[in-house]
Short mmCIF file of C-alpha atoms and ligand atoms in Angstrom, two decimals:
data_model
loop_
_atom_site.label_atom_id
_atom_site.label_comp_id
_atom_site.label_asym_id
_atom_site.label_seq_id
_atom_site.Cartn_x
_atom_site.Cartn_y
_atom_site.Cartn_z
CA MET A 1 53.96 67.74 -36.72
CA VAL A 2 51.94 65.39 -38.86
CA ASN A 3 53.58 62.06 -40.48
CA TRP A 4 53.37 58.81 -42.63
CA ASN A 5 53.49 55.84 -40.63
CA GLY A 6 53.71 53.62 -43.87
CA ASP A 7 50.72 54.47 -45.92
CA ILE A 8 48.40 56.13 -43.02
CA ALA A 9 48.47 59.65 -41.70
CA LYS A 10 46.45 60.40 -38.75
CA LEU A 11 45.19 64.02 -38.31
CA ALA A 12 43.80 65.45 -35.11
CA LEU A 13 41.34 67.78 -36.22
CA PRO A 14 39.63 70.49 -33.47
CA THR A 15 35.50 69.69 -32.20
CA PRO A 16 33.26 72.25 -30.23
CA PHE A 17 32.12 69.01 -28.98
CA ALA A 18 32.76 68.25 -24.89
CA VAL A 19 34.54 64.79 -26.72
CA GLY A 20 37.96 67.16 -27.73
CA ASP A 21 39.53 66.36 -31.29
CA VAL A 22 38.76 63.70 -33.95
CA ASN A 23 41.08 62.26 -35.70
CA VAL A 24 40.72 61.49 -39.56
CA TYR A 25 43.21 59.24 -41.35
CA VAL A 26 44.96 59.68 -44.78
CA VAL A 27 45.32 56.34 -46.23
CA LYS A 28 46.89 55.77 -49.85
CA GLY A 29 45.95 53.62 -51.86
CA ASP A 30 44.47 53.26 -55.55
CA ALA A 31 42.96 56.16 -54.35
CA LEU A 32 44.40 59.12 -51.98
CA THR A 33 41.53 58.45 -49.47
CA LEU A 34 40.53 60.28 -46.51
CA ILE A 35 38.71 58.46 -43.74
CA ASP A 36 35.76 61.19 -41.88
CA THR A 37 36.14 64.43 -42.03
CA GLY A 38 36.20 66.35 -39.18
CA VAL A 39 33.38 69.23 -38.33
CA LYS A 40 32.36 72.00 -40.76
CA THR A 41 34.41 74.62 -39.07
CA LYS A 42 36.64 77.08 -40.01
CA GLN A 43 39.11 76.48 -37.47
CA SER A 44 38.82 72.31 -38.43
CA LYS A 45 39.68 73.69 -41.91
CA GLU A 46 42.31 75.14 -41.54
CA VAL A 47 44.18 72.45 -39.20
CA LEU A 48 42.98 69.63 -41.79
CA THR A 49 44.51 71.89 -44.56
CA TYR A 50 47.76 72.57 -42.62
CA GLY A 51 48.22 69.12 -41.91
CA LEU A 52 47.56 67.65 -45.40
CA GLY A 53 50.31 70.63 -46.24
CA GLU A 54 52.71 68.65 -43.62
CA LEU A 55 52.09 65.52 -46.06
CA GLY A 56 52.71 67.00 -49.35
CA LEU A 57 49.11 67.46 -49.91
CA LYS A 58 46.54 69.72 -50.65
CA LEU A 59 43.22 69.38 -49.98
CA SER A 60 41.86 69.37 -53.69
CA ASP A 61 44.28 66.23 -53.58
CA ILE A 62 41.83 63.99 -51.96
CA GLU A 63 40.20 61.82 -54.41
CA GLN A 64 37.78 59.61 -52.19
CA ILE A 65 36.23 60.17 -48.59
CA ILE A 66 35.10 57.05 -46.32
CA LEU A 67 33.14 57.24 -43.20
CA THR A 68 33.31 55.65 -40.07
CA HIS A 69 29.68 56.92 -38.81
CA HIS A 70 27.23 59.80 -39.92
CA HIS A 71 28.04 62.27 -36.82
CA PRO A 72 29.04 65.54 -37.15
CA ASP A 73 32.53 65.36 -35.74
CA HIS A 74 33.36 62.16 -38.29
CA ALA A 75 31.47 63.49 -41.47
CA GLY A 76 30.61 67.05 -40.97
CA ALA A 77 32.72 68.60 -43.49
CA LEU A 78 32.07 66.86 -46.41
CA ASP A 79 31.15 70.34 -47.92
CA PHE A 80 34.58 71.03 -47.98
CA PHE A 81 35.44 68.39 -50.42
CA ASP A 82 33.89 68.74 -54.00
CA LYS A 83 30.73 67.25 -55.51
CA GLU A 84 33.10 65.35 -57.77
CA VAL A 85 34.80 63.53 -54.65
CA PRO A 86 32.70 59.94 -54.17
CA VAL A 87 31.96 59.16 -50.25
CA TYR A 88 31.12 56.01 -49.54
CA GLY A 89 30.22 54.58 -46.15
CA HIS A 90 27.53 52.37 -44.51
CA LYS A 91 23.86 52.89 -46.08
CA ASN A 92 22.62 53.89 -42.89
CA ASN A 93 24.67 56.98 -42.64
CA GLN A 94 22.42 58.64 -45.88
CA ARG A 95 19.07 59.70 -43.84
CA TRP A 96 21.56 61.97 -41.74
CA LEU A 97 23.36 63.00 -44.89
CA THR A 98 20.34 64.65 -46.29
CA ILE A 99 18.18 64.80 -43.86
CA SER A 100 15.16 65.43 -45.49
CA ASP A 101 11.66 66.91 -43.90
CA GLU A 102 10.20 63.11 -43.72
CA PHE A 103 13.30 61.64 -41.73
CA LEU A 104 13.31 65.14 -39.84
CA GLU A 105 9.46 65.10 -38.79
CA THR A 106 9.76 60.75 -38.43
CA HIS A 107 13.10 61.68 -35.91
CA ASN A 108 10.76 64.21 -33.96
CA ARG A 109 7.84 61.91 -33.81
CA PHE A 110 9.75 58.64 -32.57
CA PHE A 111 11.71 60.88 -29.59
CA LEU A 112 8.66 62.74 -28.65
CA ASP A 113 6.84 59.34 -28.64
CA TYR A 114 9.68 57.69 -26.59
CA ALA A 115 10.00 60.65 -24.47
CA THR A 116 6.63 59.57 -23.08
CA LYS A 117 7.09 56.21 -22.43
CA PHE A 118 10.09 56.68 -20.89
CA GLY A 119 8.86 59.20 -18.31
CA VAL A 120 10.73 62.41 -19.45
CA ALA A 121 9.63 65.37 -17.29
CA GLU A 122 7.23 67.75 -19.48
CA GLU A 123 9.99 70.18 -19.86
CA LEU A 124 13.10 68.20 -21.41
CA LYS A 125 10.89 66.32 -23.84
CA ASN A 126 12.11 68.96 -26.54
CA ASN A 127 15.36 68.59 -25.75
CA LEU A 128 15.27 65.36 -27.47
CA ILE A 129 14.33 67.11 -30.66
CA HIS A 130 16.26 68.40 -33.47
CA TYR A 131 15.37 71.39 -35.61
CA ARG A 132 16.57 72.18 -39.08
CA ASP A 133 19.16 75.15 -37.66
CA GLU A 134 20.66 72.91 -35.35
CA ILE A 135 21.94 71.18 -38.19
CA LYS A 136 24.60 73.68 -39.56
CA PHE A 137 27.44 71.19 -38.30
CA LEU A 138 26.41 68.61 -41.12
CA SER A 139 27.11 68.80 -44.78
CA GLU A 140 24.28 67.31 -47.77
CA ARG A 141 26.00 64.56 -49.83
CA LYS A 142 24.87 61.28 -51.45
CA LEU A 143 26.90 58.61 -50.58
CA GLN A 144 28.22 57.13 -54.23
CA GLY A 145 27.99 53.61 -52.69
CA PHE A 146 27.60 51.80 -49.80
CA LEU A 147 29.98 49.61 -47.34
CA ALA A 148 28.29 46.59 -45.97
CA GLU A 149 30.33 43.61 -43.68
CA GLY A 150 33.07 42.35 -45.64
CA ASP A 151 32.97 44.55 -48.65
CA GLU A 152 36.79 45.38 -49.70
CA LEU A 153 37.23 49.47 -49.82
CA PRO A 154 36.61 51.10 -53.04
CA GLY A 155 40.73 52.15 -54.14
CA LEU A 156 41.83 50.45 -50.84
CA PRO A 157 42.97 46.99 -52.04
CA GLY A 158 43.27 44.56 -48.98
CA TRP A 159 40.87 46.94 -46.50
CA ARG A 160 37.94 45.52 -45.68
CA ALA A 161 34.65 47.41 -43.92
CA ILE A 162 33.54 45.33 -40.73
CA GLU A 163 30.09 46.39 -39.18
CA THR A 164 30.57 47.94 -35.99
CA LEU A 165 26.78 49.40 -34.88
CA GLY A 166 25.80 50.10 -31.68
CA HIS A 167 27.27 53.80 -31.03
CA ALA A 168 25.89 54.53 -34.19
CA GLN A 169 23.70 52.53 -36.64
CA SER A 170 25.34 53.41 -39.95
CA HIS A 171 29.33 52.96 -37.67
CA ILE A 172 31.46 49.74 -39.34
CA SER A 173 35.59 50.12 -38.95
CA PHE A 174 37.72 49.00 -41.56
CA TYR A 175 40.14 46.33 -41.31
CA ARG A 176 43.29 45.44 -43.12
CA GLU A 177 44.10 41.74 -42.49
CA SER A 178 47.91 41.78 -44.33
CA ASP A 179 49.47 43.74 -41.22
CA GLY A 180 46.61 43.48 -39.17
CA LEU A 181 45.54 47.17 -38.92
CA MET A 182 42.15 48.31 -37.86
CA ILE A 183 40.67 51.86 -38.36
CA ALA A 184 37.60 52.05 -35.78
CA GLY A 185 35.45 55.68 -35.40
CA ASP A 186 34.42 55.69 -32.37
CA HIS A 187 34.13 51.44 -31.87
CA LEU A 188 36.69 51.07 -29.67
CA LEU A 189 38.55 54.28 -28.07
CA ALA A 190 41.67 53.79 -25.54
CA LYS A 191 40.19 56.54 -22.88
CA ILE A 192 36.48 56.77 -23.27
CA SER A 193 33.52 53.93 -23.68
CA PRO A 194 31.03 55.42 -26.44
CA ASN A 195 27.37 56.25 -25.76
CA PRO A 196 24.99 53.56 -27.60
CA LEU A 197 23.04 56.60 -28.65
CA MET A 198 19.40 55.99 -29.54
CA GLU A 199 18.76 56.62 -33.10
CA PRO A 200 15.26 56.58 -34.86
CA PRO A 201 14.09 52.19 -36.35
CA LEU A 202 16.06 52.19 -39.66
CA LEU A 203 11.92 51.45 -41.03
CA PRO A 204 9.09 53.32 -40.86
CA GLY A 205 7.23 51.88 -37.92
CA GLY A 206 9.62 49.55 -37.23
CA ASP A 207 11.26 48.12 -33.50
CA ARG A 208 13.84 50.83 -32.12
CA PRO A 209 17.15 49.21 -32.13
CA ARG A 210 18.90 48.33 -28.67
CA PRO A 211 22.20 49.95 -29.48
CA LEU A 212 24.16 48.18 -26.61
CA LEU A 213 23.40 45.39 -27.11
CA GLN A 214 24.31 45.97 -30.81
CA TYR A 215 28.08 47.58 -29.84
CA ASN A 216 28.39 44.77 -27.34
CA ALA A 217 27.85 42.02 -29.50
CA SER A 218 30.48 44.59 -32.42
CA LEU A 219 32.48 44.67 -29.84
CA GLN A 220 33.06 41.01 -28.75
CA LYS A 221 33.45 40.76 -32.71
CA PHE A 222 36.89 42.24 -32.08
CA LEU A 223 38.28 39.34 -30.00
CA GLY A 224 37.78 37.64 -33.20
CA ILE A 225 40.14 39.23 -34.91
CA SER A 226 43.98 39.36 -35.07
CA ILE A 227 44.70 43.40 -34.96
CA SER A 228 48.22 45.14 -34.52
CA THR A 229 46.69 48.41 -34.26
CA VAL A 230 43.60 49.97 -33.74
CA TYR A 231 43.23 53.79 -34.73
CA SER A 232 41.20 55.49 -33.25
CA GLY A 233 38.62 58.39 -33.99
CA HIS A 234 39.40 60.23 -30.48
CA GLY A 235 42.59 59.91 -28.64
CA SER A 236 45.81 57.63 -29.30
CA GLU A 237 46.14 53.82 -30.76
CA VAL A 238 44.74 50.77 -28.64
CA ASP A 239 48.24 48.30 -29.22
CA GLY A 240 46.63 44.87 -30.22
CA ASP A 241 48.00 43.18 -27.86
CA ALA A 242 46.04 45.40 -25.70
CA VAL A 243 42.39 45.01 -27.06
CA ALA A 244 41.65 41.90 -25.77
CA ASP A 245 42.05 43.21 -22.16
CA LEU A 246 40.50 46.70 -22.92
CA ILE A 247 37.15 45.13 -24.20
CA GLN A 248 37.44 42.92 -21.32
CA TYR A 249 37.38 45.92 -18.98
CA ARG A 250 34.68 47.73 -21.04
CA PHE A 251 32.19 44.64 -20.99
CA GLU A 252 33.24 44.67 -16.53
CA ARG A 253 32.19 48.00 -16.37
CA GLN A 254 29.08 48.10 -18.35
CA HIS A 255 27.79 44.81 -16.43
CA ASN A 256 28.59 46.94 -13.14
CA ARG A 257 26.49 49.54 -14.00
CA ALA A 258 23.75 47.68 -15.41
CA MET A 259 23.78 45.77 -11.81
CA GLN A 260 24.13 49.22 -10.10
CA VAL A 261 20.67 50.06 -12.52
CA LYS A 262 18.95 46.97 -11.34
CA SER A 263 19.80 47.79 -7.50
CA MET A 264 17.77 50.97 -8.06
CA LEU A 265 14.68 48.96 -8.93
CA GLN A 266 15.06 46.98 -5.41
CA ASP A 267 12.36 49.08 -3.58
CA LYS A 268 9.69 50.02 -6.17
CA PRO A 269 9.12 49.80 -10.18
CA LEU A 270 10.87 52.83 -12.11
CA SER A 271 10.59 54.39 -15.52
CA ALA A 272 13.46 55.08 -17.81
CA PHE A 273 14.05 58.61 -16.95
CA GLU A 274 13.42 58.31 -12.85
CA VAL A 275 16.52 56.24 -13.78
CA CYS A 276 18.13 58.15 -15.32
CA GLN A 277 18.00 61.21 -12.61
CA GLN A 278 19.55 58.77 -10.32
CA LEU A 279 22.28 57.28 -12.37
CA PHE A 280 23.31 61.19 -13.65
CA PRO A 281 22.16 63.53 -10.75
CA LYS A 282 24.00 66.58 -12.04
CA VAL A 283 24.21 66.08 -15.63
CA TYR A 284 21.47 64.55 -17.12
CA LEU A 285 19.14 68.20 -17.29
CA GLN A 286 21.68 69.71 -19.19
CA GLU A 287 22.50 66.35 -21.50
CA VAL A 288 18.71 64.66 -21.08
CA GLY A 289 19.55 63.18 -24.84
CA LEU A 290 22.72 61.11 -23.99
CA THR A 291 22.42 60.77 -20.02
CA LEU A 292 19.22 58.65 -21.45
CA SER A 293 20.86 56.84 -24.32
CA GLU A 294 23.11 55.26 -21.85
CA THR A 295 20.09 54.34 -19.29
CA ILE A 296 18.25 52.94 -21.93
CA GLY A 297 21.11 51.26 -22.99
CA GLN A 298 21.77 49.76 -19.03
CA LEU A 299 17.53 48.62 -19.12
CA ASP A 300 18.02 46.98 -22.65
CA TYR A 301 21.19 44.95 -21.41
CA LEU A 302 19.51 43.81 -18.21
CA GLU A 303 15.99 43.16 -19.80
CA ASP A 304 17.78 40.49 -22.16
CA LEU A 305 19.51 39.36 -19.62
CA GLY A 306 15.81 38.21 -17.87
CA GLU A 307 17.28 40.34 -14.87
CA ILE A 308 14.67 43.16 -15.10
CA GLU A 309 10.66 43.22 -16.59
CA THR A 310 8.96 45.32 -18.06
CA GLU A 311 5.25 46.83 -17.57
CA THR A 312 3.39 49.88 -18.88
CA GLN A 313 1.16 52.26 -16.96
CA SER A 314 -0.52 54.66 -18.55
CA GLY A 315 1.43 54.88 -21.13
CA VAL A 316 4.82 55.07 -19.44
CA ILE A 317 6.71 51.86 -19.58
CA LEU A 318 8.13 50.78 -15.78
CA TYR A 319 10.70 48.56 -15.35
CA SER A 320 11.01 46.23 -12.17
CA ILE A 321 13.51 43.33 -11.00
CA ALA A 322 12.17 40.37 -13.05
ZN1 ZN B 401 30.58 59.11 -32.61
#
Protein backbone atom coordinates (compact mmCIF):
# COMPACT_ATOMS: atom_id res chain seq x y z
CA MET A 1 0.00 0.00 0.00
CA VAL A 2 1.34 3.40 -0.97
CA ASN A 3 0.87 6.09 1.66
CA TRP A 4 1.63 9.74 2.13
CA ASN A 5 4.34 10.41 4.64
CA GLY A 6 3.64 14.09 5.17
CA ASP A 7 3.76 15.53 1.67
CA ILE A 8 5.89 12.73 0.19
CA ALA A 9 4.89 9.31 -1.09
CA LYS A 10 7.34 6.60 -2.15
CA LEU A 11 6.53 4.20 -4.95
CA ALA A 12 8.74 1.19 -5.71
CA LEU A 13 8.63 0.32 -9.42
CA PRO A 14 9.95 -2.84 -11.07
CA THR A 15 12.96 -2.70 -13.40
CA PRO A 16 14.48 -5.36 -15.67
CA PHE A 17 17.90 -4.61 -14.15
CA ALA A 18 19.90 -6.51 -11.53
CA VAL A 19 19.38 -3.70 -9.02
CA GLY A 20 15.68 -4.60 -8.67
CA ASP A 21 12.99 -2.03 -7.91
CA VAL A 22 13.60 1.69 -8.26
CA ASN A 23 11.96 4.19 -5.89
CA VAL A 24 10.22 7.24 -7.31
CA TYR A 25 8.65 9.93 -5.14
CA VAL A 26 5.48 11.98 -5.43
CA VAL A 27 5.94 15.31 -3.68
CA LYS A 28 3.15 17.79 -2.99
CA GLY A 29 3.92 21.45 -3.41
CA ASP A 30 2.75 24.31 -5.61
CA ALA A 31 3.07 21.73 -8.37
CA LEU A 32 2.40 18.02 -7.90
CA THR A 33 5.84 16.63 -8.62
CA LEU A 34 7.20 13.23 -9.52
CA ILE A 35 10.87 12.73 -8.67
CA ASP A 36 12.22 10.18 -11.20
CA THR A 37 10.02 8.02 -13.41
CA GLY A 38 11.11 4.38 -13.42
CA VAL A 39 11.85 2.48 -16.64
CA LYS A 40 9.83 2.59 -19.82
CA THR A 41 8.16 -0.81 -19.54
CA LYS A 42 4.50 -1.82 -19.50
CA GLN A 43 4.96 -3.45 -16.11
CA SER A 44 6.44 -0.32 -14.56
CA LYS A 45 3.66 1.83 -15.98
CA GLU A 46 1.05 -0.49 -14.44
CA VAL A 47 2.68 -0.40 -11.01
CA LEU A 48 3.10 3.40 -11.19
CA THR A 49 -0.53 3.90 -12.24
CA TYR A 50 -1.76 1.57 -9.51
CA GLY A 51 0.38 3.26 -6.85
CA LEU A 52 -0.78 6.73 -7.86
CA GLY A 53 -4.35 5.36 -7.71
CA GLU A 54 -3.81 4.39 -4.07
CA LEU A 55 -2.94 8.04 -3.45
CA GLY A 56 -6.11 9.12 -5.25
CA LEU A 57 -4.09 10.31 -8.24
CA LYS A 58 -3.81 9.59 -11.95
CA LEU A 59 -0.74 9.73 -14.19
CA SER A 60 -2.20 12.86 -15.78
CA ASP A 61 -2.31 14.62 -12.39
CA ILE A 62 1.50 14.84 -12.31
CA GLU A 63 2.32 18.48 -13.11
CA GLN A 64 6.09 18.29 -13.36
CA ILE A 65 8.98 15.83 -13.20
CA ILE A 66 12.35 16.38 -11.56
CA LEU A 67 15.20 13.96 -12.21
CA THR A 68 17.95 12.85 -9.85
CA HIS A 69 19.95 11.59 -12.87
CA HIS A 70 19.61 10.26 -16.38
CA HIS A 71 19.94 6.48 -15.91
CA PRO A 72 17.10 4.50 -17.53
CA ASP A 73 15.68 3.23 -14.22
CA HIS A 74 15.31 6.87 -13.08
CA ALA A 75 14.56 8.82 -16.27
CA GLY A 76 13.48 6.15 -18.75
CA ALA A 77 9.72 6.62 -18.54
CA LEU A 78 9.39 10.32 -19.39
CA ASP A 79 7.36 9.17 -22.43
CA PHE A 80 4.52 8.16 -20.07
CA PHE A 81 3.80 11.86 -19.55
CA ASP A 82 2.41 14.51 -21.89
CA LYS A 83 4.98 16.63 -23.66
CA GLU A 84 3.47 19.61 -21.80
CA VAL A 85 4.62 18.24 -18.44
CA PRO A 86 7.88 20.08 -17.74
CA VAL A 87 10.98 18.09 -16.82
CA TYR A 88 13.81 19.55 -14.73
CA GLY A 89 17.23 18.22 -13.85
CA HIS A 90 20.95 18.85 -14.08
CA LYS A 91 22.05 20.12 -17.47
CA ASN A 92 24.24 17.04 -17.95
CA ASN A 93 21.08 14.92 -18.30
CA GLN A 94 20.31 16.45 -21.63
CA ARG A 95 22.82 14.60 -23.80
CA TRP A 96 21.34 11.30 -22.58
CA LEU A 97 17.70 12.34 -22.95
CA THR A 98 17.84 13.27 -26.59
CA ILE A 99 20.67 11.13 -27.85
CA SER A 100 21.94 12.77 -31.01
CA ASP A 101 23.87 10.86 -33.64
CA GLU A 102 26.74 13.16 -32.80
CA PHE A 103 26.67 12.23 -29.10
CA LEU A 104 26.35 8.53 -29.89
CA GLU A 105 29.39 8.77 -32.13
CA THR A 106 31.41 10.80 -29.59
CA HIS A 107 30.39 8.33 -26.89
CA ASN A 108 31.43 5.29 -28.88
CA ARG A 109 34.69 6.85 -30.02
CA PHE A 110 35.51 7.77 -26.42
CA PHE A 111 34.91 4.23 -25.17
CA LEU A 112 36.81 2.54 -28.00
CA ASP A 113 39.71 4.91 -27.46
CA TYR A 114 39.72 4.22 -23.74
CA ALA A 115 39.32 0.48 -24.28
CA THR A 116 42.67 0.64 -26.07
CA LYS A 117 44.31 2.83 -23.42
CA PHE A 118 43.03 0.58 -20.63
CA GLY A 119 44.19 -2.56 -22.40
CA VAL A 120 40.75 -4.15 -22.87
CA ALA A 121 40.81 -7.47 -24.78
CA GLU A 122 39.88 -6.94 -28.45
CA GLU A 123 36.80 -9.20 -28.33
CA LEU A 124 35.29 -7.22 -25.43
CA LYS A 125 35.77 -3.70 -26.78
CA ASN A 126 32.43 -3.57 -28.56
CA ASN A 127 30.64 -4.34 -25.29
CA LEU A 128 31.57 -0.83 -24.16
CA ILE A 129 29.68 0.98 -26.88
CA HIS A 130 25.99 1.72 -27.35
CA TYR A 131 23.77 1.06 -30.32
CA ARG A 132 20.63 2.94 -31.34
CA ASP A 133 18.37 -0.07 -30.81
CA GLU A 134 19.65 -0.50 -27.25
CA ILE A 135 18.27 2.80 -26.14
CA LYS A 136 14.72 1.49 -25.94
CA PHE A 137 14.49 2.05 -22.19
CA LEU A 138 15.06 5.78 -22.65
CA SER A 139 12.66 8.54 -23.66
CA GLU A 140 13.25 11.52 -25.91
CA ARG A 141 12.79 14.74 -23.95
CA LYS A 142 14.13 18.23 -23.61
CA LEU A 143 14.62 19.55 -20.10
CA GLN A 144 12.49 22.60 -19.44
CA GLY A 145 15.06 24.05 -17.10
CA PHE A 146 18.37 23.14 -15.55
CA LEU A 147 19.05 22.73 -11.83
CA ALA A 148 22.44 23.48 -10.34
CA GLU A 149 23.89 23.62 -6.82
CA GLY A 150 21.63 25.58 -4.46
CA ASP A 151 18.78 26.17 -6.91
CA GLU A 152 15.30 26.12 -5.41
CA LEU A 153 13.20 23.44 -7.09
CA PRO A 154 10.47 24.86 -9.33
CA GLY A 155 7.04 24.26 -7.81
CA LEU A 156 8.51 22.98 -4.52
CA PRO A 157 9.31 25.94 -2.26
CA GLY A 158 11.89 25.13 0.41
CA TRP A 159 13.52 22.31 -1.58
CA ARG A 160 16.97 22.91 -3.04
CA ALA A 161 19.20 21.01 -5.44
CA ILE A 162 22.55 19.73 -4.23
CA GLU A 163 25.02 18.61 -6.87
CA THR A 164 26.08 15.06 -6.11
CA LEU A 165 28.06 14.11 -9.20
CA GLY A 166 29.91 10.79 -9.26
CA HIS A 167 27.54 7.90 -9.93
CA ALA A 168 26.41 9.97 -12.94
CA GLN A 169 27.62 13.28 -14.33
CA SER A 170 24.00 14.46 -14.09
CA HIS A 171 23.37 13.44 -10.47
CA ILE A 172 21.68 15.86 -8.07
CA SER A 173 19.94 15.35 -4.73
CA PHE A 174 17.10 17.38 -3.22
CA TYR A 175 17.17 18.79 0.30
CA ARG A 176 14.61 20.59 2.43
CA GLU A 177 16.28 22.45 5.24
CA SER A 178 13.10 22.97 7.31
CA ASP A 179 12.78 19.27 8.17
CA GLY A 180 16.11 17.85 6.96
CA LEU A 181 14.62 15.55 4.30
CA MET A 182 16.98 14.49 1.53
CA ILE A 183 15.89 12.76 -1.67
CA ALA A 184 19.18 11.33 -2.81
CA GLY A 185 18.60 9.16 -5.90
CA ASP A 186 21.49 6.70 -6.16
CA HIS A 187 23.94 8.90 -4.26
CA LEU A 188 23.45 7.25 -0.87
CA LEU A 189 21.78 3.84 -0.69
CA ALA A 190 21.29 1.76 2.46
CA LYS A 191 22.62 -1.49 1.02
CA ILE A 192 24.56 -0.74 -2.16
CA SER A 193 27.60 1.33 -2.99
CA PRO A 194 26.77 2.90 -6.37
CA ASN A 195 29.15 2.31 -9.26
CA PRO A 196 31.08 5.45 -10.29
CA LEU A 197 30.20 5.03 -13.95
CA MET A 198 32.56 6.21 -16.62
CA GLU A 199 31.12 8.81 -18.99
CA PRO A 200 32.58 10.70 -21.93
CA PRO A 201 33.94 14.21 -21.22
CA LEU A 202 31.32 16.93 -21.03
CA LEU A 203 33.18 19.12 -23.49
CA PRO A 204 34.49 17.61 -26.70
CA GLY A 205 38.19 16.90 -26.34
CA GLY A 206 38.09 17.61 -22.60
CA ASP A 207 39.52 15.39 -19.87
CA ARG A 208 37.45 12.41 -18.84
CA PRO A 209 35.64 12.80 -15.52
CA ARG A 210 37.17 10.96 -12.52
CA PRO A 211 33.85 9.65 -11.18
CA LEU A 212 35.03 7.95 -7.98
CA LEU A 213 36.89 11.10 -6.87
CA GLN A 214 33.77 13.15 -7.64
CA TYR A 215 31.62 10.64 -5.80
CA ASN A 216 33.77 10.76 -2.67
CA ALA A 217 33.67 14.57 -2.68
CA SER A 218 29.88 14.47 -3.07
CA LEU A 219 29.54 11.97 -0.20
CA GLN A 220 31.69 14.23 1.96
CA LYS A 221 29.20 17.01 1.23
CA PHE A 222 26.41 15.07 2.99
CA LEU A 223 28.49 15.02 6.19
CA GLY A 224 28.15 18.79 6.41
CA ILE A 225 24.35 18.82 6.10
CA SER A 226 21.83 18.25 8.88
CA ILE A 227 19.76 15.34 7.51
CA SER A 228 16.71 13.75 9.19
CA THR A 229 15.98 11.06 6.57
CA VAL A 230 17.48 10.05 3.25
CA TYR A 231 14.97 8.83 0.69
CA SER A 232 16.97 6.70 -1.73
CA GLY A 233 16.56 5.50 -5.29
CA HIS A 234 16.75 1.83 -4.31
CA GLY A 235 15.85 0.08 -1.06
CA SER A 236 14.92 1.55 2.29
CA GLU A 237 15.43 5.00 3.77
CA VAL A 238 18.56 5.88 5.71
CA ASP A 239 17.87 7.43 9.08
CA GLY A 240 19.60 10.76 9.61
CA ASP A 241 21.44 9.43 12.70
CA ALA A 242 22.94 6.63 10.59
CA VAL A 243 24.13 8.79 7.69
CA ALA A 244 27.57 9.70 9.07
CA ASP A 245 28.38 6.08 10.03
CA LEU A 246 27.21 4.77 6.68
CA ILE A 247 29.35 7.29 4.80
CA GLN A 248 32.36 6.48 6.99
CA TYR A 249 31.79 2.78 6.35
CA ARG A 250 31.60 3.39 2.57
CA PHE A 251 34.85 5.41 2.65
CA GLU A 252 36.67 2.68 4.60
CA ARG A 253 35.44 -0.12 2.35
CA GLN A 254 36.44 1.81 -0.75
CA HIS A 255 39.86 2.65 0.67
CA ASN A 256 40.48 -1.01 1.57
CA ARG A 257 39.44 -2.07 -1.90
CA ALA A 258 41.87 0.45 -3.39
CA MET A 259 44.68 -0.95 -1.22
CA GLN A 260 43.81 -4.42 -2.50
CA VAL A 261 44.21 -3.02 -6.02
CA LYS A 262 47.55 -1.48 -5.08
CA SER A 263 48.83 -4.84 -3.84
CA MET A 264 48.10 -6.33 -7.28
CA LEU A 265 50.74 -4.01 -8.70
CA GLN A 266 53.43 -5.35 -6.34
CA ASP A 267 55.15 -7.61 -8.88
CA LYS A 268 54.77 -5.75 -12.13
CA PRO A 269 52.91 -2.83 -13.75
CA LEU A 270 49.44 -3.75 -15.01
CA SER A 271 46.88 -2.23 -17.33
CA ALA A 272 43.45 -1.30 -15.94
CA PHE A 273 41.96 -4.30 -17.72
CA GLU A 274 44.48 -6.69 -16.13
CA VAL A 275 43.59 -5.26 -12.71
CA CYS A 276 39.89 -5.60 -13.59
CA GLN A 277 40.33 -9.30 -14.42
CA GLN A 278 41.95 -9.91 -11.03
CA LEU A 279 39.42 -7.81 -9.15
CA PHE A 280 36.37 -9.35 -10.83
CA PRO A 281 37.55 -12.78 -12.04
CA LYS A 282 34.01 -14.13 -12.39
CA VAL A 283 32.01 -11.20 -13.75
CA TYR A 284 34.34 -9.11 -15.87
CA LEU A 285 33.41 -11.04 -19.01
CA GLN A 286 29.68 -10.41 -18.62
CA GLU A 287 29.92 -6.87 -17.24
CA VAL A 288 33.04 -5.35 -18.72
CA GLY A 289 31.63 -1.78 -18.64
CA LEU A 290 30.60 -1.87 -14.97
CA THR A 291 33.67 -3.75 -13.71
CA LEU A 292 36.05 -1.54 -15.69
CA SER A 293 34.38 1.64 -14.32
CA GLU A 294 34.81 0.31 -10.80
CA THR A 295 38.46 -0.62 -11.45
CA ILE A 296 39.35 2.71 -13.02
CA GLY A 297 37.70 4.43 -10.07
CA GLN A 298 40.06 2.64 -7.68
CA LEU A 299 43.08 3.41 -9.88
CA ASP A 300 42.10 7.10 -10.10
CA TYR A 301 41.79 7.14 -6.31
CA LEU A 302 45.24 5.59 -5.79
CA GLU A 303 46.78 7.92 -8.33
CA ASP A 304 45.18 10.91 -6.61
CA LEU A 305 46.67 9.75 -3.28
CA GLY A 306 50.10 9.48 -4.93
CA GLU A 307 50.23 5.73 -4.20
CA ILE A 308 50.60 4.72 -7.83
CA GLU A 309 51.84 6.21 -11.08
CA THR A 310 51.27 5.64 -14.77
CA GLU A 311 53.33 5.17 -17.88
CA THR A 312 52.03 4.66 -21.40
CA GLN A 313 53.55 1.83 -23.45
CA SER A 314 52.40 1.10 -27.02
CA GLY A 315 49.23 3.12 -26.38
CA VAL A 316 48.32 1.24 -23.17
CA ILE A 317 48.42 2.92 -19.74
CA LEU A 318 50.36 0.82 -17.22
CA TYR A 319 49.92 1.41 -13.50
CA SER A 320 52.71 0.78 -11.02
CA ILE A 321 53.43 1.52 -7.35
CA ALA A 322 54.88 5.02 -6.94
ZN1 LIG B 1 21.82 5.27 -11.49
